[in-house]
CSV table of C-alpha atoms in Angstrom, one decimal:
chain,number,residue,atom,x,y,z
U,25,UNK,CA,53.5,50.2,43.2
U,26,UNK,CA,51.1,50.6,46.0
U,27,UNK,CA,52.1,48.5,49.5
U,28,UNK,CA,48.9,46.2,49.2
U,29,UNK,CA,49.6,45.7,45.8
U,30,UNK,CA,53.5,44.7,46.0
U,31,UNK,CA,52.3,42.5,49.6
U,32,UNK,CA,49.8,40.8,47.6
U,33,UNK,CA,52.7,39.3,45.5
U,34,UNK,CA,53.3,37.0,47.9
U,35,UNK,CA,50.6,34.5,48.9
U,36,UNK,CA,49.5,33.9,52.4
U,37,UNK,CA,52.0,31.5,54.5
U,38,UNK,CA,51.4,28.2,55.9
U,39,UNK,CA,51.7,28.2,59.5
U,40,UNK,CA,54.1,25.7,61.2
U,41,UNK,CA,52.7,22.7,63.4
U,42,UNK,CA,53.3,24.4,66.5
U,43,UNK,CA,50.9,27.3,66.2
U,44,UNK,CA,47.6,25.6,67.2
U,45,UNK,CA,45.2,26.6,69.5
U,46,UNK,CA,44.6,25.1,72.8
U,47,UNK,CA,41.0,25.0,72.6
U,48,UNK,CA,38.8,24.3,75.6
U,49,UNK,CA,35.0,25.3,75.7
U,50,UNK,CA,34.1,25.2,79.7
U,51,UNK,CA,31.2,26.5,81.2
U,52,UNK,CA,32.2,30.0,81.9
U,53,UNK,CA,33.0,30.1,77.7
U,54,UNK,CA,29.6,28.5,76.9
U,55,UNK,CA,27.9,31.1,79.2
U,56,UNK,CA,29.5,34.4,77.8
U,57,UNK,CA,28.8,33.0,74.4
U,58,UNK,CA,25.3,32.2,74.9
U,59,UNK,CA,24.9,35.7,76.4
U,60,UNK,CA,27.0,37.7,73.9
U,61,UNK,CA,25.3,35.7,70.8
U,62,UNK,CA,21.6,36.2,72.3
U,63,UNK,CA,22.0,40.1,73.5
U,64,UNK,CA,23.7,41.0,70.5
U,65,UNK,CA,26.8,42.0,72.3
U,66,UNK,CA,30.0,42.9,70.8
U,67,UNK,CA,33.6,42.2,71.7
U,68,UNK,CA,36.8,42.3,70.0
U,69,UNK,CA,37.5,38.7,71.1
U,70,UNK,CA,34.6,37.0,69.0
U,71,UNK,CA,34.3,39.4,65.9
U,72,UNK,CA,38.3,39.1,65.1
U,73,UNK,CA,38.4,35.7,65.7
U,74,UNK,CA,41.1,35.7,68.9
U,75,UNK,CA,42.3,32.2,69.2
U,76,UNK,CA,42.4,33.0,72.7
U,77,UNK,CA,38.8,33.2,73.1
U,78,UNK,CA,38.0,30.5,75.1
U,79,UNK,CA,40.5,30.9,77.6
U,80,UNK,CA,39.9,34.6,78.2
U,81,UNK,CA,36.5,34.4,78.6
U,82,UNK,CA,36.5,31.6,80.6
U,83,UNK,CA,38.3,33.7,82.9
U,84,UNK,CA,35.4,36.5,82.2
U,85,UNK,CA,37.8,38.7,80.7
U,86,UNK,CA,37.1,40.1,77.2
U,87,UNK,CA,38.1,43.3,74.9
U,88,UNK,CA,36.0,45.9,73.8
U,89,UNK,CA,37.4,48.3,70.3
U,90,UNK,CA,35.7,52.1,70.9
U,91,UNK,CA,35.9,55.1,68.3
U,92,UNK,CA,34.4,53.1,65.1
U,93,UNK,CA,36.0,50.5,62.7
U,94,UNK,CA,38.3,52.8,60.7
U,95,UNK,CA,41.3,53.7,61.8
U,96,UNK,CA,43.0,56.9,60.6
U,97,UNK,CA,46.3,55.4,60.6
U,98,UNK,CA,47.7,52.3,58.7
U,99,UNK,CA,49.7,49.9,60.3
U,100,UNK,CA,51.6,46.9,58.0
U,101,UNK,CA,50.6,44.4,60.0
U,102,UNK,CA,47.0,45.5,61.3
U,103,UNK,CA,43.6,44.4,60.1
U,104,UNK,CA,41.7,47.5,61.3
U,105,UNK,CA,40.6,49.3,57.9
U,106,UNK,CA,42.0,52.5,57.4
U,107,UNK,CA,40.1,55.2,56.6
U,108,UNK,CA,37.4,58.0,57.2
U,109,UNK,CA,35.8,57.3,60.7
U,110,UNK,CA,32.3,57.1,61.5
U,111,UNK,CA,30.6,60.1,63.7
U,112,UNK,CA,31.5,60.4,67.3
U,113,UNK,CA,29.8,58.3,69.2
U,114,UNK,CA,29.4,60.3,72.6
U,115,UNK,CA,27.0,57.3,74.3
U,116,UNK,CA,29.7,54.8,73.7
U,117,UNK,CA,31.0,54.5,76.7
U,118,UNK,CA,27.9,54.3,78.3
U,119,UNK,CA,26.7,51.2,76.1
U,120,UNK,CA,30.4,49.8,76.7
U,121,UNK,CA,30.3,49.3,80.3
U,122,UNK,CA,26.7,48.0,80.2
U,123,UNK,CA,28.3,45.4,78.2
U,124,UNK,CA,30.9,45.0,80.7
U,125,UNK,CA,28.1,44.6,83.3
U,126,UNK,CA,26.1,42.1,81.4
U,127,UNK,CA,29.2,39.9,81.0
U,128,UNK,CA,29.9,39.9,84.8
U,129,UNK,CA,34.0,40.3,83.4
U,130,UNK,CA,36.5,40.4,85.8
U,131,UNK,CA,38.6,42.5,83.9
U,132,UNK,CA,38.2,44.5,80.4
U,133,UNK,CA,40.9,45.5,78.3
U,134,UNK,CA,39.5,48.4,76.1
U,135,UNK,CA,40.7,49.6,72.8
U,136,UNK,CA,40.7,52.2,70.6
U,137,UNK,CA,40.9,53.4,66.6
U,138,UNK,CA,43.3,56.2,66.2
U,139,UNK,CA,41.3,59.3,65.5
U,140,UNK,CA,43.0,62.5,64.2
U,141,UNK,CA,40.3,63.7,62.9
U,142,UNK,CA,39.0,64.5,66.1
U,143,UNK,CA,40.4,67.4,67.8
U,144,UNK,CA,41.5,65.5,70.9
U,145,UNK,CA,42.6,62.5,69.0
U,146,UNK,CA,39.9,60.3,71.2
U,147,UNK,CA,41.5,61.5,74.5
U,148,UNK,CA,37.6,61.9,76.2
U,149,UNK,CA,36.7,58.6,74.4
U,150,UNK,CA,38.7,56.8,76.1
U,151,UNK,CA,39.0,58.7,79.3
U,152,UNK,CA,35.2,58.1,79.8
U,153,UNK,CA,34.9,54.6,78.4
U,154,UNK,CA,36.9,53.7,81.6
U,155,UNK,CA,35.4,56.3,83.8
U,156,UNK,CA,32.0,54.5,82.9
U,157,UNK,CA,33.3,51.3,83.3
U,158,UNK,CA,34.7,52.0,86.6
U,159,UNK,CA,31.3,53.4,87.8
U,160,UNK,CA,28.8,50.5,86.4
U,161,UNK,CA,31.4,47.9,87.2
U,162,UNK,CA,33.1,48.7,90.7
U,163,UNK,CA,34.7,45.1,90.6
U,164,UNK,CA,35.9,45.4,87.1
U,165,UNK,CA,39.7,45.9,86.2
U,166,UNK,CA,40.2,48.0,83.3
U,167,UNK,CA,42.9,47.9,80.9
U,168,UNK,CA,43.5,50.7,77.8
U,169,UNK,CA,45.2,49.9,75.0
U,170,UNK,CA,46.0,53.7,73.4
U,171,UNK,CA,46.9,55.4,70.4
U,172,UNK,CA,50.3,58.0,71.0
U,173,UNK,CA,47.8,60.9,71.0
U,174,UNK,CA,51.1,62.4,68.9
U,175,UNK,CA,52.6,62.4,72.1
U,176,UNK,CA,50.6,65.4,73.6
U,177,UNK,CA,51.1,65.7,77.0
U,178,UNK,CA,47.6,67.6,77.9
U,179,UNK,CA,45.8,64.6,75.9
U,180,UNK,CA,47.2,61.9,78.0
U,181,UNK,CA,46.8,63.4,81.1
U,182,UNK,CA,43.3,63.1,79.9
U,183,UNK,CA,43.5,59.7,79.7
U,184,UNK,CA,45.5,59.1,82.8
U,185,UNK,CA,43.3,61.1,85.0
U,186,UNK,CA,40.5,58.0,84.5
U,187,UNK,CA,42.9,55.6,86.0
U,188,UNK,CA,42.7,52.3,84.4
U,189,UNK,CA,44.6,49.1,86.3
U,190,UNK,CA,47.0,48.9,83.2
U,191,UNK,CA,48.0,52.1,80.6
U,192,UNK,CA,49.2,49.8,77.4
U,193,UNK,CA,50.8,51.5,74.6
U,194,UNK,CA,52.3,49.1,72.0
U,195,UNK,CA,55.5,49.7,70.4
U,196,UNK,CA,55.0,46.6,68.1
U,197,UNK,CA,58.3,46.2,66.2
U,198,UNK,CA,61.6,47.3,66.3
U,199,UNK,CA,63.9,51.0,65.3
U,200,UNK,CA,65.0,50.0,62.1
U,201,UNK,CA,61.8,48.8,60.1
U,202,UNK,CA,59.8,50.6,62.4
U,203,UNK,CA,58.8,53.7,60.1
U,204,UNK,CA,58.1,51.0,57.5
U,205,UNK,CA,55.5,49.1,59.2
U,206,UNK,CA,54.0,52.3,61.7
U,207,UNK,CA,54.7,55.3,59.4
U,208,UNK,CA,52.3,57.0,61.3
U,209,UNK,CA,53.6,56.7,64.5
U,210,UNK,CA,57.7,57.1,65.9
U,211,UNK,CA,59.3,54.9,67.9
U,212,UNK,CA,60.9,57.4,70.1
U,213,UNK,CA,57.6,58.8,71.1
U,214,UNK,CA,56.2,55.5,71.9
U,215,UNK,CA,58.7,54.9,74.5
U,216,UNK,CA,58.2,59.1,75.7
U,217,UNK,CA,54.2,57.9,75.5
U,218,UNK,CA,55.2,55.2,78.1
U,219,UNK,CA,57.7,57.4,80.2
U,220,UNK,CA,54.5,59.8,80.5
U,221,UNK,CA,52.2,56.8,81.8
U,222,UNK,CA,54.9,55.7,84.2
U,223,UNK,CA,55.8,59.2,85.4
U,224,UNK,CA,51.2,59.5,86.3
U,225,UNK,CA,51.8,56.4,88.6
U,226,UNK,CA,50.0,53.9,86.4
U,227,UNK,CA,51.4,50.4,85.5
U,228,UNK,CA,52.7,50.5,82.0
U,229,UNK,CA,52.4,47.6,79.5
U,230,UNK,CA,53.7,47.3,75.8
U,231,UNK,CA,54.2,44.2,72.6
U,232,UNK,CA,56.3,43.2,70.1
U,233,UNK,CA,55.5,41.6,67.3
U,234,UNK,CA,57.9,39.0,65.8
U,235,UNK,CA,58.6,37.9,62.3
U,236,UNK,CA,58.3,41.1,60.5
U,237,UNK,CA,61.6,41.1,59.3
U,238,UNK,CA,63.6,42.1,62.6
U,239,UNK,CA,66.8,40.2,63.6
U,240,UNK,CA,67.1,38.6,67.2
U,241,UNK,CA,69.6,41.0,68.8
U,242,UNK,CA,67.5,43.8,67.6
U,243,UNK,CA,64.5,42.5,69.7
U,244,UNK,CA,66.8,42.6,73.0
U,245,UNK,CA,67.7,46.5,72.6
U,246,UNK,CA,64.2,47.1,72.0
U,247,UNK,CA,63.2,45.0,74.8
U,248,UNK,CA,65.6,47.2,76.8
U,249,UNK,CA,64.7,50.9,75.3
U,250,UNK,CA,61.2,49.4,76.3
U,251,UNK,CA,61.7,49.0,80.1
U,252,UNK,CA,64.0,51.6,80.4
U,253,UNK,CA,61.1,54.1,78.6
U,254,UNK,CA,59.7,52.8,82.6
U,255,UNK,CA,57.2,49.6,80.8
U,256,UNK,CA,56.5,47.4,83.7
U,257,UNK,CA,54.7,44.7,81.2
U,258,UNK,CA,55.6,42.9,78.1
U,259,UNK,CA,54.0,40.6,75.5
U,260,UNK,CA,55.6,39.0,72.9
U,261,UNK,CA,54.4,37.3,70.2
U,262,UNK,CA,54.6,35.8,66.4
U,263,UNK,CA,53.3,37.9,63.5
U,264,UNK,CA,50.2,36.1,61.8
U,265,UNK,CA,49.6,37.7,58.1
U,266,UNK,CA,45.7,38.9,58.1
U,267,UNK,CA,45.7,38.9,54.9
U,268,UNK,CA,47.4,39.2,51.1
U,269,UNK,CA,46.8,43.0,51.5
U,270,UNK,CA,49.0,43.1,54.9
U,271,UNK,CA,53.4,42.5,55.3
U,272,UNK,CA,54.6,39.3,54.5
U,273,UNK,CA,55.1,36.9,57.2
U,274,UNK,CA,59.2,37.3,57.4
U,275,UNK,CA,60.2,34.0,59.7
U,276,UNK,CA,58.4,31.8,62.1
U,277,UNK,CA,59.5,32.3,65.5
U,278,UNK,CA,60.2,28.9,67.4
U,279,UNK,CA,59.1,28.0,70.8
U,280,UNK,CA,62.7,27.8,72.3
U,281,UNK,CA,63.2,31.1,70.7
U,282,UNK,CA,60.3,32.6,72.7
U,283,UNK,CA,61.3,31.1,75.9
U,284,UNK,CA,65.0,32.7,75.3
U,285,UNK,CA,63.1,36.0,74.9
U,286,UNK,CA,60.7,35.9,77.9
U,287,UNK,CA,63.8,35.0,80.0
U,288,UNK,CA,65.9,38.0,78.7
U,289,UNK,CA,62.7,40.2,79.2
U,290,UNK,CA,62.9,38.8,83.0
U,291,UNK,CA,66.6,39.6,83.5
U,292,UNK,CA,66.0,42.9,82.0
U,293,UNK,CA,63.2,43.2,84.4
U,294,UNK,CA,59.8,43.4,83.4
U,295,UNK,CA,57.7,42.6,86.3
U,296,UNK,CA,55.3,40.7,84.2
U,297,UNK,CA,56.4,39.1,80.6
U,298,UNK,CA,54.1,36.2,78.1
U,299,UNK,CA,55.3,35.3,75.4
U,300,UNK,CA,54.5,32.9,72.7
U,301,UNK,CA,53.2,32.6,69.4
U,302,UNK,CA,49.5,32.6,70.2
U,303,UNK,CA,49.9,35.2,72.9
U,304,UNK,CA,48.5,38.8,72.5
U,305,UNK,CA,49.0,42.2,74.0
U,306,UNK,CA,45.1,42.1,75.6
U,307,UNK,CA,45.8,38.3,76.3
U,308,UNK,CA,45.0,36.7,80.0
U,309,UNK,CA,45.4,40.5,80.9
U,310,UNK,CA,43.5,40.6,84.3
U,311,UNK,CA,46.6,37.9,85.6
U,312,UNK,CA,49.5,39.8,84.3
U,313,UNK,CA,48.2,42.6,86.2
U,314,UNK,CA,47.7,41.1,89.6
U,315,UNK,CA,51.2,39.3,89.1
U,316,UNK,CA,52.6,42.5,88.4
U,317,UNK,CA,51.0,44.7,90.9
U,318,UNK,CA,52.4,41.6,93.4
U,319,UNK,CA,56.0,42.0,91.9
U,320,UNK,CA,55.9,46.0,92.1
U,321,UNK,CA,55.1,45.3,96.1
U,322,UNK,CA,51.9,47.0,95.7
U,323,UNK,CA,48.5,46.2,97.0
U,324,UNK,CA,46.0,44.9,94.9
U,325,UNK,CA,42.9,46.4,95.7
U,326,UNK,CA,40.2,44.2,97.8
U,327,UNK,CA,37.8,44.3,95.2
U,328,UNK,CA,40.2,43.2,92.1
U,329,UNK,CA,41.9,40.0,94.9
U,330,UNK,CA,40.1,37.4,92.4
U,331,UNK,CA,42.3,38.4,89.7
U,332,UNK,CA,45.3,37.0,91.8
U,333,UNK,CA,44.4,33.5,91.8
U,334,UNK,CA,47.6,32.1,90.0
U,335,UNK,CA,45.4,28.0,89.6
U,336,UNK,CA,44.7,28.5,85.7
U,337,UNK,CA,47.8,29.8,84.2
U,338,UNK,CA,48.7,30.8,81.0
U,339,UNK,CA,48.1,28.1,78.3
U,340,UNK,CA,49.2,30.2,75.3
U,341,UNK,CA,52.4,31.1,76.6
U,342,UNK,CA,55.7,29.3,77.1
């Protein structure tokens, strides 16, 4: 039986009384909206439905998917389609960072399909998408969230030559169901994927997903293969089903479970750690940065100091 098929059997879960957005529409929302709606802009944020929308942008932070909407890999709990990707899209990039430059963000957290068609696996893609960004938008932090690139060492130097703030590279679920849910991807080269990032200098950043069937005690050793692997940053957060083609929801994490796991990810030492059911890996991303660049001792740079400003919090997060 085909996995869709045999995941459609069960139907789509309720969600418990504690998962409900904390929505605020202030003027910096209102104003990115009316822009993105009347320019015909296009962000991951709006077209996925984020429930984090209006807290992201009212920060003027926002996330951008590059390389087409099919993905060449399949993922249990992803609702990217898989499939055959559209043509590569060389002035991308370019159309990307105007984006970034009409929006005014502060920071922009860019994303990418897998692509193994392409005989880089997206490597310039992304390299330049940040490279462009960088150039239009000098006050701009830039976050990638990558693909392995099968682990290739010449293809991520690629991507770490363009220097983005953060180098994200989500491991998303634990060892033992791992191959299940990412049988595309291996969980010991995710962790050498982040090892590589580290060893170029950049900050590192990763997520786990919760409620896929994991067990609690298994979420701490990955936690700590994770940091040791050199991850500086950490989200964690509660699996929500797509749809009846994707995994079963396996358990609803509680709150006081979350906060036991973001203080475990602190002793462990992650320099910057939100969790919580609503949180995401691209979520309030500018913050966690500055925090962590702070707790790492280093400098944030003159132009990026806005990002530092600690008033607004993290409303998603315990």
């Amino acid at each position: 039986m085909r996995l869709e098929v045999r995941n459609a059997q069960t139907p789509i879960e309720r969600k418990p009384e504690w998962i409900r957005t904390k929505a605020k529409m202030g003027p910096e929302y209102q104003a990115l909206q009316s822009l993105v709606k009347g320019e015909g802009l296009h962000t991951v944020c709006q077209e996925a439905g984020c429930p984090n929308i209006y807290e992201c942008w009212e920060d003027r932070e926002a996330t951008f998917l590059i390389g087409g909407s099919q993905c060449t890999r399949r993922c249990d709990f992803c609702q990217i389609d898989t499939g055959k990707p559209a043509d590569y899209d060389t002035d991308e990039p370019r159309r990307v960072a105007d984006s970034v430059r009409r929006m005014q963000l502060r920071y922009a957290t860019v994303t990418c399909v897998a692509r193994d068609d392409l005989p880089d696996g997206g490597a310039w893609l992304n390299a330049e998408t940040i490279r462009q960004i960088h150039a239009v938008n000098p006050g701009t932090g830039v976050e990638l969230l990558a693909t392995d690139f099968n682990g290739e060492p010449r293809l991520l130097d690629e991507v770490f030559a363009a220097r983005p703030e953060v180098f994200a590279h989500n491991v998303e679920t634990v060892p033992r169901i791992f191959k299940r849910i990412r049988p595309a991807f291996r969980y010991e080269r995710s962790l050498d994927v982040l090892t590589q990032a580290r060893a170029a200098g950049l900050i590192t950043k990763s997520n786990l997903i919760l409620g896929m069937g994991e067990e609690p005690e298994e979420v701490i050793q990955a936690l700590q293969d994770q940091h040791e692997a050199g991850t500086d940053i950490i989200t964690i957060t509660q699996y929500l089903r797509p749809s009846p083609r994707h995994l079963p929801v396996a358990r609803w994490v509680k709150p006081d479970e979350f906060v036991a796991f973001k203080q475990e990810a602190e002793r462990i030492g992650f320099l910057g750690v939100l969790a919580g059911p609503l949180v995401r890996s691209s979520y309030r991303a500018g913050r966690l940065w500055a925090q962590s660049m702070v707790a790492k001792g280093r400098e944030i740079p003159a132009h990026l100091s806005h990002l530092a400003d600690t008033e607004l919090g993290f409303a998603q997060a315990v």
